[in-house]
Short mmCIF file of C-alpha atoms in Angstrom, two decimals:
data_model
loop_
_atom_site.label_atom_id
_atom_site.label_comp_id
_atom_site.label_asym_id
_atom_site.label_seq_id
_atom_site.Cartn_x
_atom_site.Cartn_y
_atom_site.Cartn_z
CA MET A 1 0.00 0.00 0.00
CA LEU A 2 1.24 3.47 -0.94
CA ILE A 3 0.01 6.52 0.95
CA ALA A 4 0.83 10.02 -0.29
CA HIS A 5 0.95 12.44 2.65
CA LEU A 6 0.72 16.17 1.90
CA SER A 7 0.29 19.06 4.28
CA ASP A 8 -0.01 22.82 4.65
CA LEU A 9 -1.17 23.72 1.15
CA HIS A 10 -2.37 27.23 2.10
CA LEU A 11 -4.39 27.52 -1.09
CA ARG A 12 -5.79 30.93 -1.96
CA GLU A 13 -8.57 32.36 -4.03
CA LYS A 14 -7.66 32.35 -7.70
CA GLY A 15 -5.29 35.22 -8.47
CA HIS A 16 -4.15 35.73 -4.87
CA LEU A 17 -0.73 34.89 -3.42
CA TYR A 18 0.05 33.25 -0.09
CA GLN A 19 1.24 36.02 2.24
CA GLY A 20 1.18 38.23 -0.85
CA LEU A 21 4.44 36.64 -2.00
CA VAL A 22 4.13 32.99 -3.03
CA ASP A 23 1.84 31.30 -5.57
CA SER A 24 0.75 28.43 -3.33
CA ASN A 25 -1.90 27.36 -5.87
CA ALA A 26 0.66 26.84 -8.62
CA MET A 27 2.96 25.03 -6.19
CA PHE A 28 0.17 22.63 -5.27
CA ASP A 29 -0.60 22.03 -8.94
CA LEU A 30 3.03 20.97 -9.30
CA ALA A 31 2.67 18.73 -6.25
CA ILE A 32 -0.26 16.96 -7.93
CA GLU A 33 1.81 16.51 -11.10
CA THR A 34 4.67 15.01 -9.10
CA LEU A 35 2.31 12.71 -7.19
CA SER A 36 0.50 11.61 -10.35
CA ALA A 37 3.80 10.72 -12.04
CA LEU A 38 4.67 8.15 -9.34
CA ARG A 39 4.67 4.53 -10.48
CA PRO A 40 2.92 2.68 -9.07
CA GLU A 41 0.50 5.40 -8.12
CA PRO A 42 -0.41 5.91 -4.45
CA ASP A 43 -3.53 4.10 -3.28
CA ILE A 44 -4.80 7.03 -1.22
CA VAL A 45 -3.88 10.65 -0.51
CA ILE A 46 -3.99 12.09 3.00
CA ILE A 47 -3.68 15.80 3.81
CA GLY A 48 -2.62 16.98 7.25
CA GLY A 49 -4.32 20.36 7.53
CA ASP A 50 -4.09 24.01 6.52
CA LEU A 51 -5.60 23.33 3.14
CA VAL A 52 -6.41 27.04 2.86
CA ASP A 53 -5.02 30.23 4.35
CA GLU A 54 -7.94 32.47 5.24
CA ALA A 55 -10.80 29.91 5.22
CA THR A 56 -12.96 31.79 2.72
CA GLU A 57 -15.54 30.10 0.52
CA ALA A 58 -13.48 31.03 -2.54
CA GLU A 59 -10.40 29.32 -1.08
CA TYR A 60 -12.33 26.10 -0.46
CA GLU A 61 -13.57 26.28 -4.03
CA THR A 62 -9.88 26.30 -5.03
CA VAL A 63 -9.42 23.15 -2.91
CA ARG A 64 -12.34 21.37 -4.58
CA HIS A 65 -11.07 22.27 -8.04
CA ALA A 66 -7.49 21.19 -7.28
CA LEU A 67 -8.36 17.87 -5.62
CA ALA A 68 -10.67 16.94 -8.50
CA ARG A 69 -7.48 16.25 -10.49
CA LEU A 70 -6.55 13.36 -8.20
CA ARG A 71 -7.68 9.84 -9.07
CA GLN A 72 -7.18 8.54 -5.53
CA PRO A 73 -9.53 8.80 -2.55
CA VAL A 74 -8.53 11.87 -0.51
CA TYR A 75 -8.77 12.01 3.27
CA ALA A 76 -8.02 15.26 5.10
CA ILE A 77 -8.11 16.87 8.51
CA PRO A 78 -8.24 20.61 9.23
CA GLY A 79 -5.42 22.77 10.51
CA ASN A 80 -5.42 26.03 12.40
CA HIS A 81 -5.98 28.01 9.19
CA ASP A 82 -9.07 25.98 8.27
CA GLU A 83 -12.64 26.59 9.42
CA ARG A 84 -14.55 23.49 10.51
CA GLU A 85 -17.91 23.98 8.85
CA ALA A 86 -16.51 25.27 5.57
CA PHE A 87 -14.06 22.36 5.62
CA ARG A 88 -16.85 19.88 6.33
CA ALA A 89 -18.89 21.26 3.45
CA CYS A 90 -15.88 21.01 1.13
CA PHE A 91 -15.52 17.26 1.80
CA ARG A 92 -19.18 16.37 2.32
CA LYS A 93 -19.41 14.36 -0.90
CA ALA A 94 -16.42 12.25 0.16
CA GLY A 95 -18.59 10.76 2.89
CA HIS A 96 -15.96 10.20 5.55
CA MET A 97 -16.37 13.35 7.66
CA THR A 98 -18.11 13.37 11.02
CA ALA A 99 -21.50 15.09 10.92
CA ALA A 100 -20.74 17.58 13.69
CA GLY A 101 -17.94 18.72 15.98
CA PRO A 102 -14.29 17.80 15.34
CA LEU A 103 -13.50 16.46 11.87
CA HIS A 104 -12.16 13.04 12.77
CA PHE A 105 -12.14 10.21 10.21
CA ASP A 106 -11.30 6.50 10.12
CA THR A 107 -10.54 4.56 6.94
CA GLY A 108 -11.24 1.28 8.76
CA THR A 109 -10.35 -2.03 7.10
CA ARG A 110 -10.70 -0.96 3.46
CA TRP A 111 -6.91 -1.02 2.95
CA PRO A 112 -4.06 -2.98 4.61
CA VAL A 113 -3.09 0.12 6.64
CA ARG A 114 -5.73 2.00 8.62
CA VAL A 115 -5.54 5.81 8.82
CA ILE A 116 -7.23 7.63 11.67
CA GLY A 117 -7.70 11.36 11.20
CA PHE A 118 -7.48 12.94 14.64
CA ASP A 119 -8.74 16.54 14.70
CA ILE A 120 -7.12 18.27 17.66
CA THR A 121 -7.52 21.83 16.35
CA VAL A 122 -9.04 24.48 18.62
CA PRO A 123 -11.41 26.75 16.66
CA GLY A 124 -10.12 30.31 16.59
CA GLN A 125 -6.70 29.36 17.99
CA HIS A 126 -3.40 28.31 16.42
CA HIS A 127 -2.43 25.62 18.94
CA GLY A 128 -3.93 22.14 19.21
CA ASP A 129 -5.18 20.27 22.26
CA VAL A 130 -5.80 16.62 23.10
CA ASP A 131 -8.73 17.41 25.38
CA ASP A 132 -10.96 14.89 27.17
CA ALA A 133 -13.42 14.55 24.29
CA ALA A 134 -10.67 14.02 21.69
CA LEU A 135 -8.89 11.47 23.87
CA LEU A 136 -12.12 9.53 24.45
CA TRP A 137 -12.90 9.47 20.72
CA LEU A 138 -9.43 8.19 19.86
CA GLU A 139 -9.49 5.60 22.63
CA GLN A 140 -12.77 4.21 21.32
CA ALA A 141 -11.49 4.21 17.75
CA LEU A 142 -8.31 2.35 18.69
CA THR A 143 -10.26 -0.47 20.33
CA LYS A 144 -11.51 -1.39 16.85
CA CYS A 145 -9.20 -3.39 14.56
CA PRO A 146 -6.53 -3.74 17.29
CA ASP A 147 -4.26 -5.84 15.07
CA GLN A 148 -4.35 -3.69 11.93
CA PRO A 149 -1.34 -1.43 11.21
CA THR A 150 -2.56 2.10 11.99
CA LEU A 151 -1.45 5.66 11.26
CA ILE A 152 -2.62 8.61 13.36
CA LEU A 153 -2.92 11.81 11.29
CA MET A 154 -3.07 15.13 13.19
CA HIS A 155 -2.10 18.73 12.43
CA GLN A 156 -0.06 20.26 15.25
CA PRO A 157 2.67 17.93 16.56
CA PRO A 158 2.46 17.10 20.28
CA ILE A 159 6.21 17.61 20.72
CA ASP A 160 8.70 20.48 20.71
CA SER A 161 10.58 20.99 17.45
CA GLY A 162 13.20 23.26 19.00
CA ILE A 163 11.96 26.14 16.83
CA HIS A 164 10.52 28.28 19.61
CA PHE A 165 8.25 30.47 17.50
CA ILE A 166 6.32 27.46 16.15
CA ASP A 167 6.47 25.44 19.38
CA ALA A 168 4.32 28.14 20.96
CA TYR A 169 1.51 26.70 18.81
CA LYS A 170 2.10 22.96 19.24
CA CYS A 171 -0.53 20.44 20.33
CA LEU A 172 -1.07 20.44 24.09
CA GLY A 173 -1.70 17.21 25.97
CA GLY A 174 1.07 15.24 24.32
CA GLU A 175 1.74 13.25 27.50
CA ARG A 176 -1.89 12.07 27.62
CA LEU A 177 -1.76 11.09 23.96
CA ALA A 178 1.49 9.17 24.49
CA GLU A 179 0.00 7.24 27.42
CA LEU A 180 -2.91 6.13 25.24
CA LEU A 181 -0.79 5.15 22.23
CA LEU A 182 1.62 3.16 24.39
CA ARG A 183 -1.26 0.80 25.20
CA HIS A 184 -1.60 -0.08 21.52
CA GLY A 185 1.13 -1.96 19.69
CA ASN A 186 -0.21 -1.43 16.16
CA ILE A 187 0.59 2.29 15.75
CA GLU A 188 3.04 2.51 12.84
CA ARG A 189 3.34 6.31 12.69
CA VAL A 190 2.01 9.51 14.17
CA LEU A 191 1.80 11.90 11.21
CA CYS A 192 1.71 15.68 11.63
CA GLY A 193 2.08 18.91 9.68
CA HIS A 194 1.97 22.52 10.87
CA VAL A 195 5.74 23.13 11.16
CA HIS A 196 6.29 23.28 7.37
CA ARG A 197 9.34 21.04 7.79
CA PHE A 198 10.20 17.34 7.77
CA MET A 199 11.12 16.03 11.20
CA GLN A 200 11.18 12.60 12.81
CA VAL A 201 11.41 11.56 16.44
CA ARG A 202 10.56 8.63 18.69
CA PHE A 203 7.19 9.18 20.36
CA ALA A 204 4.96 6.88 22.41
CA GLY A 205 6.74 3.72 21.30
CA THR A 206 6.49 4.56 17.62
CA MET A 207 7.76 7.17 15.15
CA LEU A 208 6.36 10.68 14.80
CA VAL A 209 7.05 12.42 11.50
CA THR A 210 6.00 15.81 10.19
CA ALA A 211 5.31 16.40 6.52
CA PRO A 212 6.88 19.39 4.75
CA SER A 213 4.61 22.01 3.23
CA THR A 214 3.80 22.10 -0.46
CA THR A 215 4.47 25.85 -0.31
CA THR A 216 6.97 27.50 2.09
CA SER A 217 9.31 26.19 4.80
CA ILE A 218 9.49 27.66 8.28
CA ALA A 219 13.05 28.73 8.98
CA LEU A 220 15.19 26.21 10.86
CA ARG A 221 16.21 28.58 13.64
CA LEU A 222 16.98 26.80 16.91
CA ALA A 223 18.30 29.75 18.92
CA GLU A 224 15.90 30.88 21.63
CA ASP A 225 16.11 34.51 20.52
CA SER A 226 15.66 33.78 16.81
CA ILE A 227 13.25 35.87 14.76
CA PRO A 228 10.35 34.07 13.01
CA ALA A 229 10.88 33.64 9.27
CA SER A 230 10.11 31.38 6.33
CA TYR A 231 11.93 30.35 3.16
CA VAL A 232 10.82 29.29 -0.28
CA GLU A 233 12.77 26.04 -0.12
CA PRO A 234 12.06 23.10 -2.45
CA PRO A 235 8.58 21.85 -1.47
CA ALA A 236 7.95 18.18 -0.83
CA PHE A 237 5.53 15.56 0.44
CA LEU A 238 5.90 12.16 2.09
CA LEU A 239 5.19 8.74 0.61
CA HIS A 240 4.50 5.96 3.11
CA HIS A 241 5.08 2.48 1.68
CA TRP A 242 3.60 -0.51 3.53
CA ARG A 243 4.89 -3.97 2.66
CA PRO A 244 3.80 -7.05 4.64
CA GLY A 245 6.75 -8.44 6.52
CA HIS A 246 8.76 -5.23 6.07
CA GLY A 247 6.66 -2.63 7.87
CA LEU A 248 6.21 0.98 6.90
CA LEU A 249 8.92 2.88 5.01
CA THR A 250 8.63 6.67 4.61
CA HIS A 251 10.10 8.50 1.62
CA TRP A 252 10.64 12.27 1.38
CA VAL A 253 9.55 13.24 -2.17
CA PRO A 254 10.71 16.59 -3.61
CA ILE A 255 8.15 18.41 -5.73
CA GLY A 256 9.18 19.66 -9.15
CA ASN A 257 11.11 18.77 -12.28
CA PHE A 258 14.79 17.96 -11.88
CA PRO A 259 17.63 16.86 -14.23
CA GLY A 260 17.48 13.15 -14.92
CA PRO A 261 17.07 10.27 -14.99
CA LEU A 262 20.84 9.90 -15.40
CA PRO A 263 22.54 6.55 -15.95
CA PHE A 264 24.83 5.40 -13.14
CA PHE A 265 26.23 2.09 -11.91
#
């Protein structure tokens, strides 16, 4: 099973630039071209939040138009730049969204690897929170299919990245989440976005990875007095490859057209 994992698209209304500087729509179009050129093609596409930037109806129309180009089923959770009800309306035809409240999803047993979308966003805020209701929902979900390899998809990571100006908006309640996940031996990855960078770290007996953004990268500034900034670095997405007997392998896939293929031995 191949799972394409994209995040932080920050799509805008047609003709508008992200932060007035970057054509995030064109960059996502290129991401779709890169994804569609993979052979074999991914079985599903998952998106880890911040599909839009200002959560306007016009921006979600951009999302609908862009995702219509994908042949795969698309599963997505909101980020802090999304708006729940507009997001729910955008994906209503997909049929996997909850009818009210947080936008959790569960792919169940349809594929060899199960993906649980865990919406820990706090409406109107930029941080996330594993509150009592979210923890209860996830605990109940994890009791189903206890032997199936499972990925947990969330937006804000429940750990510190070391980049202080983004850690101020991490997911709270990471200790509670870790305690729950440690009771389940089938969690292959915790997948996050939000930081616009690729990171990996041990967490709750498994691996936590963050997907890069398809648009800009948050500056890798680890000094405590560093000034917030972003760069237009090469965008990328992740490709998770599940093979029975081998487990889950994660590839970092750069977006764009590059010289090659070149012969080498």
